[in-house]
């Protein structure tokens, strides 16, 4: 199945991978039934011998970015403030129509617990704080008047069986009846937030995805409390939690905003300034699958990159390094499919945290960069899987098409499309493929392994 987000949870000593999928339908070998792509549940306790446990069907409505059940988050009932001890809960979208919660205490037999919100017109990459229960749902309900597509619908899911609505929020210019905006366009939709929780009191929001990007730093407490109009906030209420923001180049967007705190700068330890910095990893998403060919106007598109920002002064975030994979050697434009960055890992696990940044780079696979000197990042590892019998044809429209689809033309090609990457608490890397090739489980070797182990 075309895969989007993997997340790996140590569930009572078992390592369980939950994988969200794009739209489409395939045979479930466990049931013998053709099911709309949804959420795969895989036991990866023995990473060399994964065991497929269950598939929760998704929605068959909408295109590749609207169907399925792309995103997944999991929390323990023993950690959630009002969860049931011993229970495990899965948060996911149902296509573009709803956000819902499943009981996955027995991951082989998931059952739906509740629908948080339905009648939506968009969903995507949400975040769930397990220690507080606050969920930043990426969604939209067009009838409510929000512009630019998806924004945040924030809920208290501390008791997953009883969701409590808190507020809607987005970038200034998205709210109903907006009279001003931030960014290079009047209303720029969110791709996803990352919360650093109560201790850091920060939420980082990525807008624009692949163009007209905006990066926003938010005061978490004010985001949850500094308003009186939850659904139709005023300009003042939209700006109240904003600590800082930066507008990106119009040809780049913000797919992910992942914070890395307190990184020591090796060469600056003898100086008062720049001895230790707070950083933000921001990849832009490449969306075209046309071999980097010129568009209708004859212009060849620029490559999509990832960026490292210094956010030590939060009101003045500033880019200090660029992550780049060259087109050659590798002939990545000529290989077909998308070429360019998509996302980064989002886990705060040691020993990787603050040492390496790991990205999915579509047909260039999984890429690993050393960030211990954030002013001079270096690529230290990569892995590009080989296509297999399950790999779907990827076409110039930027979408993978199953065998027999009439949209497949000679311009399409079966090529790796590494879509998202994530870590587990053992240090293994999980690489999910957008073209249906599968989920690859990786470990670092050689210099990359040594870089992570270094003091």
Short mmCIF file of C-alpha atoms in Angstrom, two decimals:
data_model
loop_
_atom_site.label_atom_id
_atom_site.label_comp_id
_atom_site.label_asym_id
_atom_site.label_seq_id
_atom_site.Cartn_x
_atom_site.Cartn_y
_atom_site.Cartn_z
CA UNK A 1 0.00 0.00 0.00
CA UNK A 2 1.16 3.56 -0.69
CA UNK A 3 2.54 4.61 2.69
CA UNK A 4 2.77 7.98 4.41
CA UNK A 5 3.51 8.21 8.14
CA UNK A 6 5.11 5.42 10.21
CA UNK A 7 5.32 5.62 14.00
CA UNK A 8 6.89 2.94 16.19
CA UNK A 9 5.64 2.45 19.74
CA UNK A 10 7.16 0.33 22.52
CA UNK A 11 3.89 -1.17 23.65
CA UNK A 12 4.45 -3.19 26.82
CA UNK A 13 7.82 -4.46 25.59
CA UNK A 14 6.68 -5.12 22.04
CA UNK A 15 7.78 -2.80 19.25
CA UNK A 16 4.68 -2.03 17.16
CA UNK A 17 4.84 -0.07 13.90
CA UNK A 18 1.70 1.84 12.90
CA UNK A 19 1.76 3.00 9.28
CA UNK A 20 -0.71 5.45 7.70
CA UNK A 21 -1.55 5.03 4.01
CA UNK A 22 -2.59 7.14 1.05
CA UNK A 23 -5.79 6.36 -0.82
CA UNK A 24 -6.22 3.20 -2.90
CA UNK A 25 -7.50 -0.34 -2.31
CA UNK A 26 -5.69 -3.68 -1.98
CA UNK A 27 -6.29 -7.19 -0.75
CA UNK A 28 -5.86 -7.68 3.00
CA UNK A 29 -4.12 -11.09 3.22
CA UNK A 30 -5.34 -11.53 6.80
CA UNK A 31 -9.02 -11.28 5.84
CA UNK A 32 -9.06 -12.07 2.13
CA UNK A 33 -11.03 -8.86 1.54
CA UNK A 34 -10.09 -5.94 -0.70
CA UNK A 35 -10.00 -2.93 1.65
CA UNK A 36 -9.48 0.81 1.16
CA UNK A 37 -5.98 1.77 2.33
CA UNK A 38 -6.01 2.85 5.96
CA UNK A 39 -3.62 1.95 8.81
CA UNK A 40 -1.27 -1.03 8.89
CA UNK A 41 -0.20 -2.47 12.24
CA UNK A 42 3.04 -4.50 12.24
CA UNK A 43 4.94 -6.22 15.07
CA UNK A 44 8.61 -5.30 14.54
CA UNK A 45 9.93 -6.63 17.86
CA UNK A 46 12.19 -8.84 15.76
CA UNK A 47 13.08 -6.30 13.05
CA UNK A 48 14.41 -9.03 10.74
CA UNK A 49 11.07 -10.84 10.89
CA UNK A 50 8.19 -8.32 10.96
CA UNK A 51 4.73 -9.77 11.53
CA UNK A 52 1.68 -8.12 9.97
CA UNK A 53 -1.00 -7.89 12.68
CA UNK A 54 -3.93 -5.90 11.31
CA UNK A 55 -5.17 -3.39 8.78
CA UNK A 56 -7.79 -0.78 9.67
CA UNK A 57 -9.54 0.24 6.43
CA UNK A 58 -9.55 3.91 5.55
CA UNK A 59 -11.67 6.03 3.25
CA UNK A 60 -11.95 5.39 -0.49
CA UNK A 61 -13.17 8.94 -1.15
CA UNK A 62 -10.94 11.68 -2.58
CA UNK A 63 -7.62 11.71 -4.41
CA UNK A 64 -4.25 10.55 -3.14
CA UNK A 65 -3.96 13.43 -0.69
CA UNK A 66 -7.58 13.14 0.47
CA UNK A 67 -8.32 9.44 0.95
CA UNK A 68 -6.84 6.68 3.05
CA UNK A 69 -5.77 7.43 6.62
CA UNK A 70 -2.39 9.06 6.15
CA UNK A 71 -1.42 10.17 9.65
CA UNK A 72 -1.14 8.14 12.85
CA UNK A 73 -0.28 8.93 16.48
CA UNK A 74 -0.44 6.56 19.48
CA UNK A 75 -0.62 7.28 23.23
CA UNK A 76 -0.71 5.10 26.33
CA UNK A 77 -3.72 5.26 28.65
CA UNK A 78 -1.25 4.98 31.53
CA UNK A 79 0.31 8.30 30.45
CA UNK A 80 -2.76 10.25 29.31
CA UNK A 81 -4.17 12.16 32.32
CA UNK A 82 -7.62 10.56 32.07
CA UNK A 83 -6.90 7.48 29.98
CA UNK A 84 -7.56 3.94 31.17
CA UNK A 85 -4.39 2.41 32.60
CA UNK A 86 -3.12 -0.41 30.43
CA UNK A 87 -5.00 0.80 27.35
CA UNK A 88 -3.41 2.11 24.14
CA UNK A 89 -5.06 4.62 21.82
CA UNK A 90 -4.52 5.44 18.14
CA UNK A 91 -5.39 8.84 16.64
CA UNK A 92 -5.86 9.05 12.87
CA UNK A 93 -7.80 10.82 10.12
CA UNK A 94 -10.47 9.03 8.11
CA UNK A 95 -9.74 10.33 4.63
CA UNK A 96 -10.52 14.02 4.52
CA UNK A 97 -13.84 13.59 6.37
CA UNK A 98 -13.07 12.93 10.04
CA UNK A 99 -10.60 12.49 12.88
CA UNK A 100 -11.08 9.37 15.01
CA UNK A 101 -9.61 7.31 17.87
CA UNK A 102 -9.12 3.53 18.03
CA UNK A 103 -8.40 1.26 20.97
CA UNK A 104 -5.25 -0.66 20.00
CA UNK A 105 -4.57 -2.32 23.36
CA UNK A 106 -4.55 -5.56 21.38
CA UNK A 107 -2.86 -4.32 18.21
CA UNK A 108 -4.04 -7.36 16.29
CA UNK A 109 -7.67 -6.49 17.04
CA UNK A 110 -8.17 -2.69 16.92
CA UNK A 111 -11.61 -1.25 17.60
CA UNK A 112 -12.94 2.25 17.01
CA UNK A 113 -13.53 4.13 20.25
CA UNK A 114 -14.89 7.48 19.08
CA UNK A 115 -15.09 10.05 16.30
CA UNK A 116 -13.55 13.34 17.46
CA UNK A 117 -14.92 15.52 14.67
CA UNK A 118 -16.57 14.71 11.33
CA UNK A 119 -18.08 16.44 8.28
CA UNK A 120 -14.61 17.79 7.52
CA UNK A 121 -13.29 18.79 4.10
CA UNK A 122 -9.58 18.25 4.82
CA UNK A 123 -7.19 16.45 7.20
CA UNK A 124 -3.47 15.80 7.38
CA UNK A 125 -0.47 15.70 9.74
CA UNK A 126 -1.58 16.04 13.38
CA UNK A 127 0.33 16.00 16.68
CA UNK A 128 -0.75 14.48 20.03
CA UNK A 129 0.84 15.25 23.41
CA UNK A 130 0.55 12.01 25.37
CA UNK A 131 1.40 13.56 28.76
CA UNK A 132 -1.32 16.24 28.54
CA UNK A 133 -3.73 14.81 25.96
CA UNK A 134 -3.73 18.02 23.88
CA UNK A 135 -4.10 17.19 20.18
CA UNK A 136 -3.33 19.63 17.39
CA UNK A 137 -5.50 18.20 14.61
CA UNK A 138 -4.75 19.35 11.07
CA UNK A 139 -8.16 19.71 9.45
CA UNK A 140 -10.64 22.00 7.78
CA UNK A 141 -14.41 22.37 7.55
CA UNK A 142 -14.95 24.65 4.59
CA UNK A 143 -18.39 25.78 5.76
CA UNK A 144 -16.82 27.42 8.82
CA UNK A 145 -15.11 30.03 6.66
CA UNK A 146 -11.43 29.27 7.24
CA UNK A 147 -9.31 29.92 4.15
CA UNK A 148 -6.20 28.38 2.60
CA UNK A 149 -7.22 24.82 3.30
CA UNK A 150 -6.10 23.03 6.46
CA UNK A 151 -5.46 24.73 9.81
CA UNK A 152 -5.43 23.46 13.41
CA UNK A 153 -8.46 22.23 15.31
CA UNK A 154 -7.19 21.81 18.86
CA UNK A 155 -8.82 19.28 21.19
CA UNK A 156 -8.30 17.97 24.70
CA UNK A 157 -8.03 14.19 24.29
CA UNK A 158 -6.78 13.49 27.81
CA UNK A 159 -9.81 11.19 28.04
CA UNK A 160 -9.87 9.70 24.52
CA UNK A 161 -13.47 8.60 24.93
CA UNK A 162 -14.62 12.17 25.65
CA UNK A 163 -12.98 14.66 23.26
CA UNK A 164 -13.23 18.33 24.28
CA UNK A 165 -12.92 21.07 21.67
CA UNK A 166 -10.56 23.95 22.55
CA UNK A 167 -10.16 26.19 19.49
CA UNK A 168 -9.25 26.63 15.82
CA UNK A 169 -5.96 28.27 14.87
CA UNK A 170 -3.77 28.96 11.84
CA UNK A 171 -1.63 31.59 10.19
CA UNK A 172 -2.97 35.14 10.19
CA UNK A 173 -5.08 35.47 7.05
CA UNK A 174 -6.67 32.02 7.32
CA UNK A 175 -9.35 32.90 9.85
CA UNK A 176 -12.90 33.85 8.77
CA UNK A 177 -13.26 37.49 7.67
CA UNK A 178 -9.51 38.11 7.81
CA UNK A 179 -8.45 41.66 6.93
CA UNK A 180 -4.66 41.14 6.97
CA UNK A 181 -2.23 38.28 6.48
CA UNK A 182 1.31 37.03 7.07
CA UNK A 183 3.40 35.43 4.33
CA UNK A 184 3.61 35.92 0.57
CA UNK A 185 -0.03 34.93 -0.08
CA UNK A 186 -3.32 35.93 1.59
CA UNK A 187 -4.03 32.56 3.22
CA UNK A 188 -1.39 29.84 3.56
CA UNK A 189 -2.51 26.47 4.92
CA UNK A 190 -0.70 24.51 7.59
CA UNK A 191 1.02 21.22 6.87
CA UNK A 192 1.69 20.16 10.42
CA UNK A 193 2.67 21.28 13.94
CA UNK A 194 5.21 19.85 16.39
CA UNK A 195 4.73 20.55 20.09
CA UNK A 196 7.64 20.62 22.51
CA UNK A 197 5.16 20.27 25.37
CA UNK A 198 4.62 21.96 28.70
CA UNK A 199 8.29 22.17 29.72
CA UNK A 200 9.40 24.16 26.67
CA UNK A 201 5.99 25.83 26.21
CA UNK A 202 6.41 25.95 22.44
CA UNK A 203 4.58 24.74 19.35
CA UNK A 204 6.25 24.95 15.93
CA UNK A 205 4.00 25.25 12.88
CA UNK A 206 4.90 24.60 9.23
CA UNK A 207 2.91 26.38 6.53
CA UNK A 208 3.05 26.25 2.75
CA UNK A 209 4.34 22.66 2.38
CA UNK A 210 6.19 23.13 -0.93
CA UNK A 211 5.85 26.84 -1.79
CA UNK A 212 5.32 30.21 -0.08
CA UNK A 213 6.49 28.70 3.18
CA UNK A 214 6.11 30.28 6.61
CA UNK A 215 7.64 29.00 9.85
CA UNK A 216 5.86 30.01 13.05
CA UNK A 217 6.94 29.73 16.69
CA UNK A 218 4.05 29.75 19.16
CA UNK A 219 3.71 30.18 22.91
CA UNK A 220 1.87 26.98 23.77
CA UNK A 221 0.13 28.33 26.87
CA UNK A 222 -1.18 31.40 25.05
CA UNK A 223 -2.25 29.25 22.11
CA UNK A 224 -4.48 27.26 24.47
CA UNK A 225 -5.77 30.14 26.61
CA UNK A 226 -5.36 33.62 25.06
CA UNK A 227 -8.66 33.84 23.17
CA UNK A 228 -12.40 34.32 23.65
CA UNK A 229 -13.51 33.37 20.13
CA UNK A 230 -12.44 29.76 19.50
CA UNK A 231 -13.90 29.33 16.00
CA UNK A 232 -13.69 32.87 14.63
CA UNK A 233 -10.69 34.50 16.34
CA UNK A 234 -9.87 38.16 15.99
CA UNK A 235 -6.60 39.42 14.52
CA UNK A 236 -5.36 40.06 18.06
CA UNK A 237 -6.22 36.49 19.10
CA UNK A 238 -4.41 35.11 16.04
CA UNK A 239 -1.26 37.06 16.91
CA UNK A 240 -1.32 36.62 20.70
CA UNK A 241 0.58 33.28 20.82
CA UNK A 242 3.05 34.15 18.06
CA UNK A 243 6.58 34.46 19.44
CA UNK A 244 8.34 34.61 16.08
CA UNK A 245 8.04 33.72 12.41
CA UNK A 246 10.03 33.78 9.20
CA UNK A 247 8.90 33.87 5.58
CA UNK A 248 10.66 31.44 3.25
CA UNK A 249 11.60 31.80 -0.40
CA UNK A 250 8.44 31.45 -2.55
CA UNK A 251 9.81 28.29 -4.23
CA UNK A 252 10.20 26.50 -0.88
CA UNK A 253 7.65 25.49 1.73
CA UNK A 254 7.60 24.16 5.28
CA UNK A 255 6.60 20.50 5.55
CA UNK A 256 7.99 19.83 9.04
CA UNK A 257 9.31 22.05 11.84
CA UNK A 258 11.29 19.93 14.31
CA UNK A 259 13.14 21.63 17.21
CA UNK A 260 16.57 20.60 18.48
CA UNK A 261 17.53 22.33 21.72
CA UNK A 262 20.89 23.18 23.26
CA UNK A 263 23.33 22.03 20.58
CA UNK A 264 26.93 22.95 21.60
CA UNK A 265 28.98 24.51 18.79
CA UNK A 266 32.39 22.79 18.80
CA UNK A 267 34.56 25.68 17.61
CA UNK A 268 32.79 28.36 19.65
CA UNK A 269 33.22 27.00 23.17
CA UNK A 270 35.78 29.71 23.96
CA UNK A 271 33.34 32.48 23.04
CA UNK A 272 30.50 34.03 25.04
CA UNK A 273 28.13 34.09 22.07
CA UNK A 274 27.18 31.09 19.93
CA UNK A 275 28.42 28.51 22.43
CA UNK A 276 25.11 26.65 22.41
CA UNK A 277 22.17 27.10 20.05
CA UNK A 278 18.55 26.05 19.67
CA UNK A 279 17.80 24.81 16.16
CA UNK A 280 14.84 24.02 13.91
CA UNK A 281 14.92 21.43 11.10
CA UNK A 282 12.65 22.45 8.20
CA UNK A 283 12.29 20.39 5.00
CA UNK A 284 10.32 21.61 1.98
CA UNK A 285 8.22 19.11 0.01
CA UNK A 286 8.92 18.29 -3.62
CA UNK A 287 5.67 17.55 -5.46
CA UNK A 288 6.45 17.06 -9.14
CA UNK A 289 7.26 13.69 -10.66
CA UNK A 290 8.26 14.86 -14.15
CA UNK A 291 12.07 14.33 -14.09
CA UNK A 292 12.63 18.01 -13.14
CA UNK A 293 11.43 18.97 -16.63
CA UNK A 294 10.51 22.53 -17.62
CA UNK A 295 6.94 23.51 -16.83
CA UNK A 296 4.35 25.08 -19.16
CA UNK A 297 6.24 28.39 -19.09
CA UNK A 298 9.54 26.74 -19.94
CA UNK A 299 11.07 27.25 -16.50
CA UNK A 300 12.85 24.30 -14.92
CA UNK A 301 11.76 24.05 -11.27
CA UNK A 302 14.25 24.56 -8.47
CA UNK A 303 15.08 21.59 -6.27
CA UNK A 304 13.40 21.24 -2.90
CA UNK A 305 15.80 21.47 -0.01
CA UNK A 306 15.81 21.28 3.78
CA UNK A 307 17.03 23.99 6.09
CA UNK A 308 18.53 24.35 9.56
CA UNK A 309 17.45 27.49 11.41
CA UNK A 310 18.93 29.08 14.50
CA UNK A 311 15.95 29.84 16.78
CA UNK A 312 17.94 30.82 19.88
CA UNK A 313 16.48 34.31 19.45
CA UNK A 314 12.91 33.23 18.84
CA UNK A 315 11.70 36.58 17.58
CA UNK A 316 14.38 36.48 14.89
CA UNK A 317 14.79 32.91 13.53
CA UNK A 318 17.54 32.69 10.92
CA UNK A 319 18.71 29.95 8.50
CA UNK A 320 22.32 28.89 9.06
CA UNK A 321 22.68 25.73 6.93
CA UNK A 322 21.10 23.95 3.96
CA UNK A 323 20.65 20.21 3.54
CA UNK A 324 21.09 19.23 -0.11
CA UNK A 325 21.35 16.07 -2.19
CA UNK A 326 22.93 16.88 -5.60
CA UNK A 327 21.16 15.78 -8.77
CA UNK A 328 24.39 14.06 -9.86
CA UNK A 329 25.93 11.61 -9.32
CA UNK A 330 22.81 9.50 -9.18
CA UNK A 331 20.87 11.02 -12.07
CA UNK A 332 17.97 11.58 -9.69
CA UNK A 333 16.08 13.86 -12.08
CA UNK A 334 16.45 11.28 -14.84
CA UNK A 335 15.24 8.38 -12.66
CA UNK A 336 11.65 9.58 -12.71
CA UNK A 337 9.32 10.15 -9.78
CA UNK A 338 9.75 12.99 -7.31
CA UNK A 339 13.26 14.17 -6.46
CA UNK A 340 13.77 16.41 -3.46
CA UNK A 341 13.17 16.38 0.24
CA UNK A 342 9.87 15.53 1.89
CA UNK A 343 10.11 15.18 5.66
CA UNK A 344 12.35 14.52 8.64
CA UNK A 345 12.05 12.22 11.64
CA UNK A 346 10.07 13.73 14.53
CA UNK A 347 11.22 11.69 17.53
CA UNK A 348 13.14 13.21 20.43
CA UNK A 349 15.07 9.96 21.05
CA UNK A 350 18.67 9.79 22.23
CA UNK A 351 21.30 9.13 20.98
CA UNK A 352 20.22 10.62 17.64
CA UNK A 353 18.72 13.81 19.01
CA UNK A 354 21.03 16.78 18.49
CA UNK A 355 23.54 14.72 16.50
CA UNK A 356 21.91 13.70 13.22
CA UNK A 357 19.01 14.78 11.04
CA UNK A 358 17.32 12.06 9.01
CA UNK A 359 15.24 12.86 5.91
CA UNK A 360 13.12 11.16 3.29
CA UNK A 361 14.26 12.38 -0.14
CA UNK A 362 11.82 10.59 -2.48
CA UNK A 363 13.80 8.83 -5.26
CA UNK A 364 17.07 9.61 -3.43
CA UNK A 365 15.91 7.46 -0.50
CA UNK A 366 16.73 8.03 3.16
CA UNK A 367 19.48 10.59 3.84
CA UNK A 368 21.35 11.13 7.14
CA UNK A 369 23.21 14.36 8.00
CA UNK A 370 25.60 15.12 10.86
CA UNK A 371 24.41 18.32 12.59
CA UNK A 372 26.88 18.41 15.46
CA UNK A 373 28.39 21.47 13.80
CA UNK A 374 25.16 23.12 12.65
CA UNK A 375 27.03 25.76 10.64
CA UNK A 376 28.61 23.03 8.48
CA UNK A 377 26.23 20.07 8.18
CA UNK A 378 27.56 17.00 6.38
CA UNK A 379 25.80 14.02 4.82
CA UNK A 380 27.12 10.81 6.40
CA UNK A 381 24.75 8.02 5.26
CA UNK A 382 22.05 7.13 2.77
CA UNK A 383 19.92 4.15 1.77
CA UNK A 384 17.99 3.81 -1.49
CA UNK A 385 15.83 0.68 -1.66
CA UNK A 386 15.39 -1.25 -4.89
CA UNK A 387 11.95 -1.34 -6.54
CA UNK A 388 10.17 -4.67 -6.22
CA UNK A 389 7.09 -6.44 -7.57
CA UNK A 390 4.82 -4.19 -5.47
CA UNK A 391 6.27 -0.88 -6.68
CA UNK A 392 3.65 1.18 -8.50
CA UNK A 393 4.27 3.40 -11.50
CA UNK A 394 4.96 7.01 -10.53
CA UNK A 395 3.79 9.56 -13.09
CA UNK A 396 4.46 13.21 -13.98
CA UNK A 397 1.28 14.17 -12.10
CA UNK A 398 3.21 13.42 -8.87
CA UNK A 399 1.04 10.40 -7.99
CA UNK A 400 1.67 6.63 -7.93
CA UNK A 401 -0.75 4.54 -10.00
CA UNK A 402 -1.50 0.84 -9.54
CA UNK A 403 -1.06 -1.60 -12.41
CA UNK A 404 -3.87 -1.32 -14.94
CA UNK A 405 -4.66 2.33 -14.14
CA UNK A 406 -5.53 4.09 -17.44
CA UNK A 407 -3.55 7.14 -16.28
CA UNK A 408 -0.28 5.22 -16.68
CA UNK A 409 1.67 6.45 -19.72
CA UNK A 410 5.19 5.78 -21.07
CA UNK A 411 6.32 8.81 -19.04
CA UNK A 412 5.56 6.92 -15.81
CA UNK A 413 8.23 4.84 -14.14
CA UNK A 414 8.46 2.34 -11.31
CA UNK A 415 10.84 4.10 -8.97
CA UNK A 416 11.46 4.37 -5.22
CA UNK A 417 9.60 7.23 -3.51
CA UNK A 418 10.79 7.28 0.11
CA UNK A 419 7.97 9.25 1.70
CA UNK A 420 8.49 9.47 5.46
CA UNK A 421 11.10 8.26 7.93
CA UNK A 422 10.94 7.64 11.66
CA UNK A 423 12.93 6.13 14.54
CA UNK A 424 12.21 3.63 17.27
CA UNK A 425 13.64 3.67 20.80
CA UNK A 426 16.27 1.09 19.77
CA UNK A 427 17.78 3.42 17.16
CA UNK A 428 16.39 1.69 14.09
CA UNK A 429 15.18 3.80 11.17
CA UNK A 430 11.90 3.08 9.36
CA UNK A 431 11.54 4.17 5.74
CA UNK A 432 8.04 4.14 4.19
CA UNK A 433 7.56 4.15 0.42
CA UNK A 434 4.91 6.23 -1.36
CA UNK A 435 4.88 3.95 -4.42
CA UNK A 436 3.89 0.81 -2.51
CA UNK A 437 7.35 -0.79 -2.27
CA UNK A 438 6.89 -1.38 1.46
CA UNK A 439 8.44 -0.43 4.80
CA UNK A 440 12.21 -0.79 5.12
CA UNK A 441 13.88 -1.17 8.54
CA UNK A 442 17.42 0.24 8.63
CA UNK A 443 20.35 0.56 11.01
CA UNK A 444 23.33 2.88 10.85
CA UNK A 445 26.79 1.46 10.14
CA UNK A 446 30.35 2.73 9.79
CA UNK A 447 31.02 6.45 10.20
CA UNK A 448 27.34 7.28 10.72
CA UNK A 449 27.10 4.82 13.61
CA UNK A 450 30.28 6.27 15.13
CA UNK A 451 28.92 9.83 14.83
CA UNK A 452 25.85 8.92 16.86
CA UNK A 453 27.90 7.10 19.50
CA UNK A 454 30.35 9.99 19.94
CA UNK A 455 30.26 11.90 23.25
#
